[in-house]
PDB file of C-alpha atoms in Angstrom:
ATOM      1  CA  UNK A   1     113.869  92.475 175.926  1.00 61.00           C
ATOM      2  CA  UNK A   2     114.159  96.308 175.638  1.00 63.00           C
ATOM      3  CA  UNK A   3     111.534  98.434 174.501  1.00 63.00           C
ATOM      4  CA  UNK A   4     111.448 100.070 171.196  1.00 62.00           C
ATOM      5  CA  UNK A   5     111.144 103.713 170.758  1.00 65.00           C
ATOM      6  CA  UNK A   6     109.171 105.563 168.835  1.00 61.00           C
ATOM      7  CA  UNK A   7     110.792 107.532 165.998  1.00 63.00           C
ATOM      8  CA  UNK A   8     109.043 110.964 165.432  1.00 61.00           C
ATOM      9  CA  UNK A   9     107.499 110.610 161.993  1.00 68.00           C
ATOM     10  CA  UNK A  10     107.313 106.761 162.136  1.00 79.00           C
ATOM     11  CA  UNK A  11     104.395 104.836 162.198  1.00 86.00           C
ATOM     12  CA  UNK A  12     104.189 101.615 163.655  1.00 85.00           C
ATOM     13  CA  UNK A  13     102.257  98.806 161.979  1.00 89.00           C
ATOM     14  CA  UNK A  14      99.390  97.354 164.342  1.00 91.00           C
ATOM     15  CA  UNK A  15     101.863  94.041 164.813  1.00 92.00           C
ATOM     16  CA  UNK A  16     104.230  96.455 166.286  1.00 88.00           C
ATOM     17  CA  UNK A  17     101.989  98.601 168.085  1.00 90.00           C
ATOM     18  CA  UNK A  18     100.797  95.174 170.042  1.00 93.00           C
ATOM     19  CA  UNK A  19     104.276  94.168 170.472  1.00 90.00           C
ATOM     20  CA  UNK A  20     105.379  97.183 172.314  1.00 88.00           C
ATOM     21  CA  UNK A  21     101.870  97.334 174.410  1.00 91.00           C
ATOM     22  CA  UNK A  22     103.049  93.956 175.280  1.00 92.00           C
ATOM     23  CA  UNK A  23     106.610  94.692 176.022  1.00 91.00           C
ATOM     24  CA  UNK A  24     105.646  97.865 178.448  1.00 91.00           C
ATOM     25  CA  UNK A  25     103.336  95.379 179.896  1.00 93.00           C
ATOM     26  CA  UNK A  26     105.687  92.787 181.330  1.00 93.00           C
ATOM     27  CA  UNK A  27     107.660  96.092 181.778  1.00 92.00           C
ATOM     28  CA  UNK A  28     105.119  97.595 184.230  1.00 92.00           C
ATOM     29  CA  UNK A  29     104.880  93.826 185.829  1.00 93.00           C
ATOM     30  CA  UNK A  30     108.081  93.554 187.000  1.00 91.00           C
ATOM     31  CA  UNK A  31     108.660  96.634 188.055  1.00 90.00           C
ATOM     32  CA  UNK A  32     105.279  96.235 189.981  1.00 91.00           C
ATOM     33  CA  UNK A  33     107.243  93.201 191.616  1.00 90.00           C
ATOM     34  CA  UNK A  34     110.523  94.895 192.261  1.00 88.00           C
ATOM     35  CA  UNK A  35     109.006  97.550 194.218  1.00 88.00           C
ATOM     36  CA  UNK A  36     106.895  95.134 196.674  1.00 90.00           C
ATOM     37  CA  UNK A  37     110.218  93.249 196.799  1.00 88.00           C
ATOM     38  CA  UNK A  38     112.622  95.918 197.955  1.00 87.00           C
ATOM     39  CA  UNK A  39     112.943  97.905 201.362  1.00 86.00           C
ATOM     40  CA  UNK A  40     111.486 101.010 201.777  1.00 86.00           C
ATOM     41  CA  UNK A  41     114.596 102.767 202.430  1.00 84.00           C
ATOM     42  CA  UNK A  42     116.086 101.420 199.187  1.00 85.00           C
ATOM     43  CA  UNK A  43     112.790 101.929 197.169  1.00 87.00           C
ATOM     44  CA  UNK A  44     113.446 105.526 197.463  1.00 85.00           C
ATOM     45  CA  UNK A  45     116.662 105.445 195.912  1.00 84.00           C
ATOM     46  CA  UNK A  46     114.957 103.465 192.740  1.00 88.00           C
ATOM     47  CA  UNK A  47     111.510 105.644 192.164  1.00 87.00           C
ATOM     48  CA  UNK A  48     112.697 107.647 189.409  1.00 88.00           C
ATOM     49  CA  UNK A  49     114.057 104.452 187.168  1.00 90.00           C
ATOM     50  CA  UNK A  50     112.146 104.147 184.305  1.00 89.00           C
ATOM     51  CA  UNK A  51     111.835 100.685 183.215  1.00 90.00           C
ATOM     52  CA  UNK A  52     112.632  97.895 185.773  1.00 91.00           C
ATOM     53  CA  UNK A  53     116.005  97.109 183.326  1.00 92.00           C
ATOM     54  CA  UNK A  54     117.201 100.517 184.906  1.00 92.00           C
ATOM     55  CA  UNK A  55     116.085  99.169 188.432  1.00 92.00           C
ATOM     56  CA  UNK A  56     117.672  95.776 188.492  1.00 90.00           C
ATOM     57  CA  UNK A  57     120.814  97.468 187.291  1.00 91.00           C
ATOM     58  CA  UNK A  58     120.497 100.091 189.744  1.00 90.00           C
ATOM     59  CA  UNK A  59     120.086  97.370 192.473  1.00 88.00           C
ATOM     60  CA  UNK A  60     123.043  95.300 190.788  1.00 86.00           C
ATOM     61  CA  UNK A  61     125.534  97.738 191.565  1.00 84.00           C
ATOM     62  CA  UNK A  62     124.561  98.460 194.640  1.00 82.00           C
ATOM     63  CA  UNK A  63     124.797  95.341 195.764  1.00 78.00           C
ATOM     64  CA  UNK A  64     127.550  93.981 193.914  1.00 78.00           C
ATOM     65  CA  UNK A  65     130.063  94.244 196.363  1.00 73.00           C
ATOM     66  CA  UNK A  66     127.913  92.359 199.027  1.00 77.00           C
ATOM     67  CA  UNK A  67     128.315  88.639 197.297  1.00 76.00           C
ATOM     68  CA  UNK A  68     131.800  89.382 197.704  1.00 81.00           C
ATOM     69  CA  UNK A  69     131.982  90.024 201.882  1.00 81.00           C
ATOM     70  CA  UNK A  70     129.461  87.347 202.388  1.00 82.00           C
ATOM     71  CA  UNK A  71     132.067  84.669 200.643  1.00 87.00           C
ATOM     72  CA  UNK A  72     134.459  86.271 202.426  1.00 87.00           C
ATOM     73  CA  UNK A  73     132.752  85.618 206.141  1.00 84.00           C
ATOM     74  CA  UNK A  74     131.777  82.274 205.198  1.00 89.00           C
ATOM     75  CA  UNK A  75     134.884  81.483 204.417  1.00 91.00           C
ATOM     76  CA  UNK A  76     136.230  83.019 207.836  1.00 89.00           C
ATOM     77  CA  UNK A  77     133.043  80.757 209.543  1.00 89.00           C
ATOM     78  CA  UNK A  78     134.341  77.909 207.686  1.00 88.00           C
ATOM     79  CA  UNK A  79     137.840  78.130 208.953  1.00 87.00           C
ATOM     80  CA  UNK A  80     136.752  78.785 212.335  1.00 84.00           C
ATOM     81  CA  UNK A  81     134.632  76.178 212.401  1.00 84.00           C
ATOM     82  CA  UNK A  82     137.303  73.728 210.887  1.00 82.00           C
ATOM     83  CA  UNK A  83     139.945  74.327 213.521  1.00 81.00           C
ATOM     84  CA  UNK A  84     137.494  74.581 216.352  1.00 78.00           C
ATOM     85  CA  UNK A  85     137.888  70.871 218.168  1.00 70.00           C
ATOM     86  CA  UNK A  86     137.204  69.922 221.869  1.00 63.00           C
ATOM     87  CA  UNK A  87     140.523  69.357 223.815  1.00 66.00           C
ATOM     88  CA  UNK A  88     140.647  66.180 226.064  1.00 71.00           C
ATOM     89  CA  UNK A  89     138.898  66.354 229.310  1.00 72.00           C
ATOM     90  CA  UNK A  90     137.018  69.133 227.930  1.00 71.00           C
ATOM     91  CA  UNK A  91     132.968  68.953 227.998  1.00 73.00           C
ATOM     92  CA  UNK A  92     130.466  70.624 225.695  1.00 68.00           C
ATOM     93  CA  UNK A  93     129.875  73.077 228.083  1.00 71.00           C
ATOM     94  CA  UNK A  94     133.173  74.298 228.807  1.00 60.00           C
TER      95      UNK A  94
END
């Protein structure tokens, strides 16, 4: 859930006050989380997000393309695997 902004010249009613102390709350949580999550070397890159929405997208496209090369070498593994047999006469060790 995103957090509201405050519009200059808008007061919030208490109800909304507590629901946006709440929201930066679970806000501050998770981003708490993220950051004892991630690598140092990646943290870095991250530091200057703002809310952990910005971080997890951040980290999303970073990674994106990795799901893609790790199908990719299983796939290769699998195929390997599959036409991998022992030939007769042949032992495990050879």
């Amino acid at each position: 859930r995103r957090i509201p902004q405050q519009t200059v010249g808008v007061q919030l009613t208490e109800n909304e006050k507590k629901t946006v102390d709440e929201l930066k709350l679970k806000d501050l949580k998770v981003k708490n989380y993220l950051f004892q999550a991630i690598d140092r070397a990646v943290l870095e890159t991250i530091l200057k997000k703002e809310t952990s929405k910005e971080i997890w997208d951040s980290l999303k496209q970073k990674y994106k393309g990795t799901a893609r090369v790790k199908r990719a070498q299983l796939q290769a593994l699998r195929r390997d695997w599959e036409i991998l047999h022992m030939k007769n006469g042949e032992s495990v060790n050879d």
